[in-house]
CSV table of C-alpha atoms and ligand atoms in Angstrom, one decimal:
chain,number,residue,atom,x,y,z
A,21,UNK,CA,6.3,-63.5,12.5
A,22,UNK,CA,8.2,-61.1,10.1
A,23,UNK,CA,8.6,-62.7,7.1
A,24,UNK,CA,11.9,-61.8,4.6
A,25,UNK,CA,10.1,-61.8,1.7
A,26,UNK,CA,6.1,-62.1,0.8
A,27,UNK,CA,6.0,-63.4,-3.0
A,28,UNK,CA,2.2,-63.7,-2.6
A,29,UNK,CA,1.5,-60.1,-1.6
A,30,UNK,CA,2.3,-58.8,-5.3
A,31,UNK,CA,-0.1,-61.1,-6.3
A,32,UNK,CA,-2.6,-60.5,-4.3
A,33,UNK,CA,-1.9,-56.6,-5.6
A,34,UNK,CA,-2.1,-57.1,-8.7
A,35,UNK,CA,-4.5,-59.9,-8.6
A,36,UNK,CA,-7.4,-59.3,-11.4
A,37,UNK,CA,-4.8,-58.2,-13.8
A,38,UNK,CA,-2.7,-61.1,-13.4
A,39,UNK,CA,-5.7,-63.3,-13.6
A,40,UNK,CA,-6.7,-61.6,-17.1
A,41,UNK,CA,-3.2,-61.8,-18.3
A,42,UNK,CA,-2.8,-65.5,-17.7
A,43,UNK,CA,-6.2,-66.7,-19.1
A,44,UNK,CA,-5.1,-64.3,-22.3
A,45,UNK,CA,-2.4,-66.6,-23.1
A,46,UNK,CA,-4.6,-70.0,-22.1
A,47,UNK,CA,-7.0,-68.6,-24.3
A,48,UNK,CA,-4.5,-67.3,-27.5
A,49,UNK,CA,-2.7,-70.7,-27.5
A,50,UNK,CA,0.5,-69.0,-28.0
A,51,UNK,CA,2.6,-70.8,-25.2
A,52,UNK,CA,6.4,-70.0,-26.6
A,53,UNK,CA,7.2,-66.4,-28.4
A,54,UNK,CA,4.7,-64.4,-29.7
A,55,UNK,CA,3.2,-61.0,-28.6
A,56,UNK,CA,3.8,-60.7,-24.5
A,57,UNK,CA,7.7,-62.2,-24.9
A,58,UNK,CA,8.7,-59.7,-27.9
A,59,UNK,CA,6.7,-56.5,-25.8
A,60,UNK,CA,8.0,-57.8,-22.6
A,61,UNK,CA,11.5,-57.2,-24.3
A,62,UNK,CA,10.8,-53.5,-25.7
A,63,UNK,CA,9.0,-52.8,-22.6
A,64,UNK,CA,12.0,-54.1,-20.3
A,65,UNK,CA,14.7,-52.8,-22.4
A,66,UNK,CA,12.9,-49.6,-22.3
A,67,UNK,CA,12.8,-49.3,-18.5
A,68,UNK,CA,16.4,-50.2,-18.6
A,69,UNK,CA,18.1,-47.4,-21.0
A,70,UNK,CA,18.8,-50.4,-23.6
A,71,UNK,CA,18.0,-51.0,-27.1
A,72,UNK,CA,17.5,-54.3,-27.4
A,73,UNK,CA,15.9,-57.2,-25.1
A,74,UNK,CA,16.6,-60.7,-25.3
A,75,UNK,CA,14.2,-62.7,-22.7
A,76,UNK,CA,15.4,-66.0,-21.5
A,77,UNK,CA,14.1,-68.8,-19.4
A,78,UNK,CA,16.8,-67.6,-16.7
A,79,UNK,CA,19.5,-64.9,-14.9
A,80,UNK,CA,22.1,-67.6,-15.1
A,81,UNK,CA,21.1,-68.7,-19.2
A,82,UNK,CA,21.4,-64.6,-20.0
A,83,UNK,CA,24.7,-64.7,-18.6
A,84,UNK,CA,25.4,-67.5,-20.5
A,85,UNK,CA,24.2,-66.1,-23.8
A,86,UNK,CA,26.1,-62.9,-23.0
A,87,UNK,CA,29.6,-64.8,-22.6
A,88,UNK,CA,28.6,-66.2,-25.9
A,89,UNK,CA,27.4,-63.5,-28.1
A,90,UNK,CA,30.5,-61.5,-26.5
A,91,UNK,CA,32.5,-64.3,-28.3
A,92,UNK,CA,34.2,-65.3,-24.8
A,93,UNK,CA,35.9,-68.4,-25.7
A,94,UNK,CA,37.8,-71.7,-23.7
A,95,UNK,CA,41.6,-70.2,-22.7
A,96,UNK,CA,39.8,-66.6,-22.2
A,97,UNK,CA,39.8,-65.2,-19.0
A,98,UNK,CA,37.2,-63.0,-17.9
A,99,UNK,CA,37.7,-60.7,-14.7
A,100,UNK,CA,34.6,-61.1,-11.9
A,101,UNK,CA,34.1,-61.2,-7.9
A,102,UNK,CA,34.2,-64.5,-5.4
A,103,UNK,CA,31.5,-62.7,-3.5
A,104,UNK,CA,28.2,-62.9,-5.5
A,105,UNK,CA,25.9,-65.8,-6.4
A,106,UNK,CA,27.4,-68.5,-7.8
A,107,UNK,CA,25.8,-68.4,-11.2
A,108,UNK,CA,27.9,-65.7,-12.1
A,109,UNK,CA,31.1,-67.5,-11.7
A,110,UNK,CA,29.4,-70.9,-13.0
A,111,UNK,CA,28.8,-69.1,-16.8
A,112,UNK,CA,32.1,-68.0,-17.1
A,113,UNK,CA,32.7,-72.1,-16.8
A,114,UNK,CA,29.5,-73.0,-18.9
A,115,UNK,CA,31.3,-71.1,-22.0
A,116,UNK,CA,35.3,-73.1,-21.0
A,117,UNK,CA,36.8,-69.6,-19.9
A,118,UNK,CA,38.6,-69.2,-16.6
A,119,UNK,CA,37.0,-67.1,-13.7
A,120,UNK,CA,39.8,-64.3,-12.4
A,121,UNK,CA,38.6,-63.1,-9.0
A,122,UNK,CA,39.0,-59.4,-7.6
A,123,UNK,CA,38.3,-59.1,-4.6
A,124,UNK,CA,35.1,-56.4,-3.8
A,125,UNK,CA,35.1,-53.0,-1.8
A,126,UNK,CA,33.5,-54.2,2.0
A,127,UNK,CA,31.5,-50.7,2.2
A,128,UNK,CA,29.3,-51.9,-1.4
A,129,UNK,CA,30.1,-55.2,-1.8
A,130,UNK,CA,30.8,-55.0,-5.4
A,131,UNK,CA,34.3,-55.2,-7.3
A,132,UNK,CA,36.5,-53.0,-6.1
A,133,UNK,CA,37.8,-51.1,-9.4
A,134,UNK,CA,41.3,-50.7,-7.8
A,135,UNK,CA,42.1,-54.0,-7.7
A,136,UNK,CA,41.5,-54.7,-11.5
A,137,UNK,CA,44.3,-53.7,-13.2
A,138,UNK,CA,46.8,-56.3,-11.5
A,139,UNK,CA,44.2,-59.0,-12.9
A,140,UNK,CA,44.6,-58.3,-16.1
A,141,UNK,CA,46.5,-60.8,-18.8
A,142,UNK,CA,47.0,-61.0,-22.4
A,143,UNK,CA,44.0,-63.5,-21.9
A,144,UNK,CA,42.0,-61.5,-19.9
A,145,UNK,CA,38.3,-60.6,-22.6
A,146,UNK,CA,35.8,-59.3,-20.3
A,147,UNK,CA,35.2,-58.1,-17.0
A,148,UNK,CA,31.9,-59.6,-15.6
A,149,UNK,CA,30.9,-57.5,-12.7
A,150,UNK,CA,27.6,-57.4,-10.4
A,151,UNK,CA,25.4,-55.2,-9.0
A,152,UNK,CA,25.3,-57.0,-5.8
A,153,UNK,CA,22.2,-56.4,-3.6
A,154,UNK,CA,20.3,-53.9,-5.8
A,155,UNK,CA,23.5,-51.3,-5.9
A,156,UNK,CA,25.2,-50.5,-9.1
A,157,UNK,CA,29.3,-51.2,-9.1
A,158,UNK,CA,31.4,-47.9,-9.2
A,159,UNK,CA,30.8,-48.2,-13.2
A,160,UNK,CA,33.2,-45.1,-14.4
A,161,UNK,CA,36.9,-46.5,-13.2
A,162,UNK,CA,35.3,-50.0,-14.7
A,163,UNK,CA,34.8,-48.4,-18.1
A,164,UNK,CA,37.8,-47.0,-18.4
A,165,UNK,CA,40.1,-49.3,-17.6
A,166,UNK,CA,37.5,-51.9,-20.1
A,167,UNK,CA,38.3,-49.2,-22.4
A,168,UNK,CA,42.1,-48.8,-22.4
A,169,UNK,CA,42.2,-52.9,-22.6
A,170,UNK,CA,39.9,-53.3,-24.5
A,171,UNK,CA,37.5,-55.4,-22.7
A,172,UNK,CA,33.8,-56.4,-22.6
A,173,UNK,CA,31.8,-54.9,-19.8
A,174,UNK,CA,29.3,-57.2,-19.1
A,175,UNK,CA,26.8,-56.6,-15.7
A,176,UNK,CA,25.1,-59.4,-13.9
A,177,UNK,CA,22.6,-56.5,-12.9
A,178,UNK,CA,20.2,-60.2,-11.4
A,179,UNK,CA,19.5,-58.1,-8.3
A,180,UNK,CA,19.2,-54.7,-9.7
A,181,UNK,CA,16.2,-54.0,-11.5
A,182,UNK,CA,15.9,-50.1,-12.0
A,183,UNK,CA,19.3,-49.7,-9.7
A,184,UNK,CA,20.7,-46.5,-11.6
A,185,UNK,CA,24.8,-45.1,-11.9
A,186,UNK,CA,25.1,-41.2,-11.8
A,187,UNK,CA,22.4,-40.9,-14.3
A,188,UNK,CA,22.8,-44.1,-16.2
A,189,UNK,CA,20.1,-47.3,-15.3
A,190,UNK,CA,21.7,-51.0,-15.1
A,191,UNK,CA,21.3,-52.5,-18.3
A,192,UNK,CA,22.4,-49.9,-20.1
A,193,UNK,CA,26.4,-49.1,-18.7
A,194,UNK,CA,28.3,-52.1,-20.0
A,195,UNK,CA,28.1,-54.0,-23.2
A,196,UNK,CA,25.8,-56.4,-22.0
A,197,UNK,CA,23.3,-56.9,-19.3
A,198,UNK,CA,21.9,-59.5,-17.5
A,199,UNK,CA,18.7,-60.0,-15.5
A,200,UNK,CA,17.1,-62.7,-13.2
A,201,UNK,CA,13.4,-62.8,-13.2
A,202,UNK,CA,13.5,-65.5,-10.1
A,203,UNK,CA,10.4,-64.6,-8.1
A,204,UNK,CA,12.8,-63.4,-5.0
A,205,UNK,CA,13.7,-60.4,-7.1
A,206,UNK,CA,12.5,-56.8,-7.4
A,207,UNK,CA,10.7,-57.5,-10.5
A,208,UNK,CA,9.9,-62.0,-10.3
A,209,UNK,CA,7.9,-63.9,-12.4
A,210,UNK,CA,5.9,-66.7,-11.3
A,211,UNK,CA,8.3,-69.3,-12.1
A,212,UNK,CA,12.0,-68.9,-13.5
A,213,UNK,CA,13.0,-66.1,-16.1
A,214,UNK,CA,16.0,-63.6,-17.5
A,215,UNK,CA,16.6,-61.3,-19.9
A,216,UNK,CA,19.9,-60.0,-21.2
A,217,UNK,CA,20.0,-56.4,-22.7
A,218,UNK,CA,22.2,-54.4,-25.0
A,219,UNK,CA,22.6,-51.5,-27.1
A,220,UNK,CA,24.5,-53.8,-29.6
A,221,UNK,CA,22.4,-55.0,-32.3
A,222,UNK,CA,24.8,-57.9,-33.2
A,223,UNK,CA,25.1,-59.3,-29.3
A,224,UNK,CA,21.2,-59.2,-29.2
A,225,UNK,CA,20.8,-61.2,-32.7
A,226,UNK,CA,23.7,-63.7,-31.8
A,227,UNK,CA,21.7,-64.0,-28.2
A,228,UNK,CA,18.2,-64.3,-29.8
A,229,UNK,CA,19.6,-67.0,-31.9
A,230,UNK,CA,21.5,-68.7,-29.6
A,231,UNK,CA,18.2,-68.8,-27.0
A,232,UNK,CA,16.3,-70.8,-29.7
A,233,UNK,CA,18.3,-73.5,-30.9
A,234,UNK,CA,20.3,-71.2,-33.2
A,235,UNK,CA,16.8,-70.8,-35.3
A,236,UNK,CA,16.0,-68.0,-37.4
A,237,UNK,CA,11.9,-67.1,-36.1
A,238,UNK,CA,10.9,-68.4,-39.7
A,239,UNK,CA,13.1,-70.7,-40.8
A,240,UNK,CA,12.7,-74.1,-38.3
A,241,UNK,CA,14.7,-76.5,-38.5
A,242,UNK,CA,17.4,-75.1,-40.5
A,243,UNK,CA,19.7,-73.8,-37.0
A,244,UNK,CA,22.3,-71.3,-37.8
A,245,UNK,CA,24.4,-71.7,-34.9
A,246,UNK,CA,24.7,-74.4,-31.9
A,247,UNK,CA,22.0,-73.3,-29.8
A,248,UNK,CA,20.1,-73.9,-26.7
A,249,UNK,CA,16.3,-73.9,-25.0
A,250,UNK,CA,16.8,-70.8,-23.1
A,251,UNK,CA,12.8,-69.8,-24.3
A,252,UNK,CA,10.9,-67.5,-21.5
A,253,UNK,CA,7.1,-69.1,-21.5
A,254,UNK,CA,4.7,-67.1,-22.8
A,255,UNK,CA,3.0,-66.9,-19.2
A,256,UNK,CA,5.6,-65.6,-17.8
A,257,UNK,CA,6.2,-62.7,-20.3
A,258,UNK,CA,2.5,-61.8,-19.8
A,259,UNK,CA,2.8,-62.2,-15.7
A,260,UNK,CA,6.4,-60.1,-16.2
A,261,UNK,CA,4.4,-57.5,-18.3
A,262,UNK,CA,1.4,-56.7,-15.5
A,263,UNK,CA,4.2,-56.4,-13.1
A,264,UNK,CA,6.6,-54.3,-14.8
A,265,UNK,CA,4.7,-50.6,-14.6
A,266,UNK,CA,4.8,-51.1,-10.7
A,267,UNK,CA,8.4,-51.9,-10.4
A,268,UNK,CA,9.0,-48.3,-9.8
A,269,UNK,CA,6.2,-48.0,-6.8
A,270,UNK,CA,7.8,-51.1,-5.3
A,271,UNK,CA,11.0,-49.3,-5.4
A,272,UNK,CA,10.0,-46.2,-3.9
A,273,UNK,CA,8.8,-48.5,-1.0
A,274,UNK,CA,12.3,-50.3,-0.5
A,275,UNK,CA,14.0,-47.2,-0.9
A,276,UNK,CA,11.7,-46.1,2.2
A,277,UNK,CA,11.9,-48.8,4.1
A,278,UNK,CA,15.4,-49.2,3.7
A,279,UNK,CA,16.1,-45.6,4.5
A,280,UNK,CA,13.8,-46.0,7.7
A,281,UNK,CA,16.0,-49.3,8.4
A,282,UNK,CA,19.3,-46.9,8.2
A,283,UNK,CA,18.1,-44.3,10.6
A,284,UNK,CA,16.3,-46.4,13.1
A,285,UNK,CA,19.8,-48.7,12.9
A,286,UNK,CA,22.3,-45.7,13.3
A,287,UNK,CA,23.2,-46.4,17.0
A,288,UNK,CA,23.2,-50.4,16.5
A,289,UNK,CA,26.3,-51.8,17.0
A,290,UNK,CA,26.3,-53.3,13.3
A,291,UNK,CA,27.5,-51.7,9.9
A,292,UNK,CA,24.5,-50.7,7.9
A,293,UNK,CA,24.9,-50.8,3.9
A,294,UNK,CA,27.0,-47.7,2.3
A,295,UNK,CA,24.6,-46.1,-0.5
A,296,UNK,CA,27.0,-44.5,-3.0
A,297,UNK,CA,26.0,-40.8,-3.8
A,298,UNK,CA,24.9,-40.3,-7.1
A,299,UNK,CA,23.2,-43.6,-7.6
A,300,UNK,CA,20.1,-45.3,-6.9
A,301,UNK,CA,19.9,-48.5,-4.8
A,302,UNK,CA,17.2,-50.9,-5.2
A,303,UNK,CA,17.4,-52.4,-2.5
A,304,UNK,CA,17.0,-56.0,-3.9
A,305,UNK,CA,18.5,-57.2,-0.2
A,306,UNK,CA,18.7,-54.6,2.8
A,307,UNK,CA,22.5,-56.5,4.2
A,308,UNK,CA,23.9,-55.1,7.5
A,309,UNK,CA,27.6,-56.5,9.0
A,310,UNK,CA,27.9,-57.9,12.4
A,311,UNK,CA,30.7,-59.6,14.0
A,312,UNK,CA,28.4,-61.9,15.7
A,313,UNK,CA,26.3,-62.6,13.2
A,314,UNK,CA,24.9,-66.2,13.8
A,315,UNK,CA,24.0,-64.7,17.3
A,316,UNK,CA,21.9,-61.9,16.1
A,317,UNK,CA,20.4,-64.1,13.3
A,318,UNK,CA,19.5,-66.3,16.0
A,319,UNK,CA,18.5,-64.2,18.6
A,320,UNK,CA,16.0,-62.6,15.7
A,321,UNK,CA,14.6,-65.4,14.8
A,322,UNK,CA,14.1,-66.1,18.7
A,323,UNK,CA,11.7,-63.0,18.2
A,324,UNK,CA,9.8,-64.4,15.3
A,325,UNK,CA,12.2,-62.7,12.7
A,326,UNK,CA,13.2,-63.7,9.5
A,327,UNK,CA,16.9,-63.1,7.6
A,328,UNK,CA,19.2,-64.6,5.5
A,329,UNK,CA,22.7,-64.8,4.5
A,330,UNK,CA,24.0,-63.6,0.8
A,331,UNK,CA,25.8,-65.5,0.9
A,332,UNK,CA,27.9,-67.6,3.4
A,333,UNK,CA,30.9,-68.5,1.8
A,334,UNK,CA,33.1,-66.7,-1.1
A,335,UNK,CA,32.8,-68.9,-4.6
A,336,UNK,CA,36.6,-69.6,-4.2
A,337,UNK,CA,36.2,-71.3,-1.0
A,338,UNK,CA,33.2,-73.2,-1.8
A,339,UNK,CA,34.2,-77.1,-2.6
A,340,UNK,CA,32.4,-77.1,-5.8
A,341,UNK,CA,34.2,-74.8,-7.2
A,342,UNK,CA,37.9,-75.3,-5.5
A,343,UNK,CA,40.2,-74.2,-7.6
A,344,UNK,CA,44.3,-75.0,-7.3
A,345,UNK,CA,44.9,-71.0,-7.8
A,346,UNK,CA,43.4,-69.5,-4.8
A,347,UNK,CA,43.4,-70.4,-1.2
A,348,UNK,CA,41.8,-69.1,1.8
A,349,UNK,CA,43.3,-65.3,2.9
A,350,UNK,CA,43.5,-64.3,-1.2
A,351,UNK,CA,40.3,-61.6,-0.9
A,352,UNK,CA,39.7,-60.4,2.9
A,353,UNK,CA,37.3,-58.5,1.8
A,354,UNK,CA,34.7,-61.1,0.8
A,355,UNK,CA,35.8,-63.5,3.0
A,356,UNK,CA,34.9,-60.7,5.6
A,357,UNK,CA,31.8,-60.3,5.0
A,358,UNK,CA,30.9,-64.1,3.9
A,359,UNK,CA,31.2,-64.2,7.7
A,360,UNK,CA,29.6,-60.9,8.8
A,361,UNK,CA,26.7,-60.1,6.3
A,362,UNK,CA,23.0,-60.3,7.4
A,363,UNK,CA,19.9,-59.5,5.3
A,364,UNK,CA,17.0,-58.2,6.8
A,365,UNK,CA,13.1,-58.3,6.3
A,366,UNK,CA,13.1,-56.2,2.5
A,367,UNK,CA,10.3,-56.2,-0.4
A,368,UNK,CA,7.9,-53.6,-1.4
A,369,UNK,CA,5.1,-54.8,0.7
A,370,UNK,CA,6.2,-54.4,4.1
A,371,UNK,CA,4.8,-52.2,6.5
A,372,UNK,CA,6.9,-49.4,8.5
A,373,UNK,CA,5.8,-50.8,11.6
A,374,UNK,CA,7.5,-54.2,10.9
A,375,UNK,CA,10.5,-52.3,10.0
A,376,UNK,CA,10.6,-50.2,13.3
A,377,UNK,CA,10.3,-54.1,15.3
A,378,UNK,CA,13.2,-55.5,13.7
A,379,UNK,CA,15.3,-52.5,14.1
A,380,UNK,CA,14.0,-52.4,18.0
A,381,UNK,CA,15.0,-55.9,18.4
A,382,UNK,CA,18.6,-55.5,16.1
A,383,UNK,CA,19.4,-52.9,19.0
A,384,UNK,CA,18.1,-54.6,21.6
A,385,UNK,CA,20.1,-57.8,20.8
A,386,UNK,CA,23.4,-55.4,19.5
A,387,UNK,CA,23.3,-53.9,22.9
A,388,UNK,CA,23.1,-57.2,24.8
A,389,UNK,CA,26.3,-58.4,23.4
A,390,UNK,CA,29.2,-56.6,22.1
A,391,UNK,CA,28.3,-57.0,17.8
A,392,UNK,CA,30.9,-54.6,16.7
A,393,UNK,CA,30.8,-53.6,13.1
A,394,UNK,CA,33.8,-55.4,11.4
A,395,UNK,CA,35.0,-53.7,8.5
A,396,UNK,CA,35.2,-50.0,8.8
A,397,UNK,CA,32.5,-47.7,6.7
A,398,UNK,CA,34.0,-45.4,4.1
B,101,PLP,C1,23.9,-62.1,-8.7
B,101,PLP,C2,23.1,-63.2,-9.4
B,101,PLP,N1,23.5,-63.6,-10.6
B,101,PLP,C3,22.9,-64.5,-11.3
B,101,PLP,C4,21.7,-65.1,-10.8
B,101,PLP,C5,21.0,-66.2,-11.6
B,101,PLP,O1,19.7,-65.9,-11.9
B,101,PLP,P1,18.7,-67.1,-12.1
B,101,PLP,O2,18.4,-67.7,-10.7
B,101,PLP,O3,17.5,-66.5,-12.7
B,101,PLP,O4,19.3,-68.1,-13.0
B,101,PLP,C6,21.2,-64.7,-9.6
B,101,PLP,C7,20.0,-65.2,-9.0
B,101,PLP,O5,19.8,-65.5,-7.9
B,101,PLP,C8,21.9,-63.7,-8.9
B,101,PLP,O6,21.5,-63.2,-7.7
């Protein structure tokens, strides 16, 4: 069996340190706040290019706080994709603003910057893009047109940990940032977990306050603003922080076996993911295209292999978020690859062998029947 992900193998990794880290906090009594969540922040804002860290109990409450400390407000509209995980979309809802989809670039899977401009209102406050898979969105054209319209750039950078933009590391190119912690991720905790970043000292204090009931750190009781429990744990600062200095060794490993993955894959009749030059992609997810997709996914799990599908349908066509504006056929290209898009075995503790077996069986099956790729690479 080939698993598609091993959460227990970082563990076992990093084992004696983790141990230590946890009975630290058991021992100090210091459950919520304290020492590991405020150096988990410098240390993760840090790695990411960004001044400030603001850790949170989730990807989806970071967004959340980002939408607020951006001031997004109910009647706003704020620009993002139908083809990512629904939390994204749901935040724009939690804050009463209206979700404008663009449709994404079939080669990257992220927004394709050519299509914003005809989204754009008099209502229009933000554009909320993501860095779908572990690949940065093509960032410049987004700036620029944020720029000239004066929008917030806001990246749901969940699934890109370390992914880095000609130069630049997610976290650090838009306003805001915001990060997932879920243990499926490049860098998980042991249990749920976010943290939003920014280089904008006012977002990160509005955010801080905002994640703790609107609280001043000294002054309980006495809540400045409307606020939530959006509070990281303690434990899973301290797990976050033991983890953290080998996020870049468990990249290099995706990076290698995703690049082993496109060479062994380049004759398989499937489309394998488009790596823009000049960037750095983490690989989060390893997604190829296939036309006959729930054949191969079956045939490899026939062989004791593992995948999954990120995701299967586009947010506008799901029924819990219908909405009267959009209708099946409005954005080809993510309802394209809702129907085409596979993700293979991918996380830093896989072995090159396992690699070479699924890509032997991915051609084996691709030969067998006729999987054309779908959507043409650039
Ligand atoms: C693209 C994207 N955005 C947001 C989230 C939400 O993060 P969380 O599950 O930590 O709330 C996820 C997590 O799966 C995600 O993949």
């Amino acid at each position: 069996m080939i698993r598609f992900l091993d959460l227990a193998a970082q563990y076992h990794e990093l084992k004696t340190e983790i141990d230590l880290a946890v009975a630290r906090v058991l021992e100090s009594g210091q459950f919520i706040g304290g020492h590991e969540v405020t150096a988990l922040e410098e240390e993760f804002a840090a790695y990411s290019g960004a001044r400030h860290g603001v850790a949170c109990n989730s990807g989806t409450s970071a967004l959340h706080l980002a939408l607020l400390a951006a001031g997004i407000q109910p009647g706003d509209e704020v620009i993002t994709v139908p083809f990512t995980f629904y939390a994204t979309v749901a935040a724009i809802g939690y804050v009463g603003a209206t979700p404008v989809f663009v449709d994404i670039d079939p080669a990257t899977f992220n927004i394709d910057p050519s299509k914003i401009e005809a989204a754009i209102t008099s209502r229009t406050r933000a554009i909320l893009l993501v860095h779908l898979y572990g690949q940065c969105a093509d960032m410049d054209p987004i700036l620029d047109i944020a720029r000239r319209h004066k929008l917030v750039v806001i990246e749901d950078a969940a699934q890109a940990h370390g992914a880095e933009y000609r130069g630049r590391r997610a976290g650090s190119i838009g306003d805001i940032a915001c990060f997932s912690f879920y243990p499926t991720k490049n860098l998980g905790a042991a249990g749920e977990g976010g943290m939003l970043t920014t280089n904008n000292l006012e977002y990160a204090r509005t955010a801080a306050l905002l994640r703790s009931w609107g609280e001043e750190q000294r002054q309980r009781y006495r809540p400045r603003l409307k606020g939530f429990n959006y509070r990281l744990p303690a434990l899973q600062a301290a797990i976050l922080r033991v983890k953290l200095p080998r996020l870049e060794h468990w990249i290099d490993a995706r990076r290698a076996f995703a690049a082993e993955y496109d060479r062994l894959l380049q004759h398989a009749s499937i489309t394998r993911p488009h790596a823009l030059a000049g960037g750095r992609h983490v690989y989060c997810l390893y997604t190829i295209r296939v036309a006959d997709r729930d054949a191969l996914q079956q045939g490899l799990e026939a062989a004791g292999i593992q995948s999954a599908v990120h995701y299967p349908l586009p947010i506008h066509l799901m029924p819990a978020y219908t909405d009267a504006r959009y209708k099946a056929g409005d954005f080809p290209a993510a309802e394209e690859c809702a129907r085409t898009v596979l993700s293979l075995p991918m996380h830093s503790h896989l072995t090159l062998s396992q690699v070479e077996q699924v890509a032997s069986e991915i051609c084996a099956l691709s030969s067998k029947k006729n999987h054309e790729p779908v959507v043409s690479r650039r």
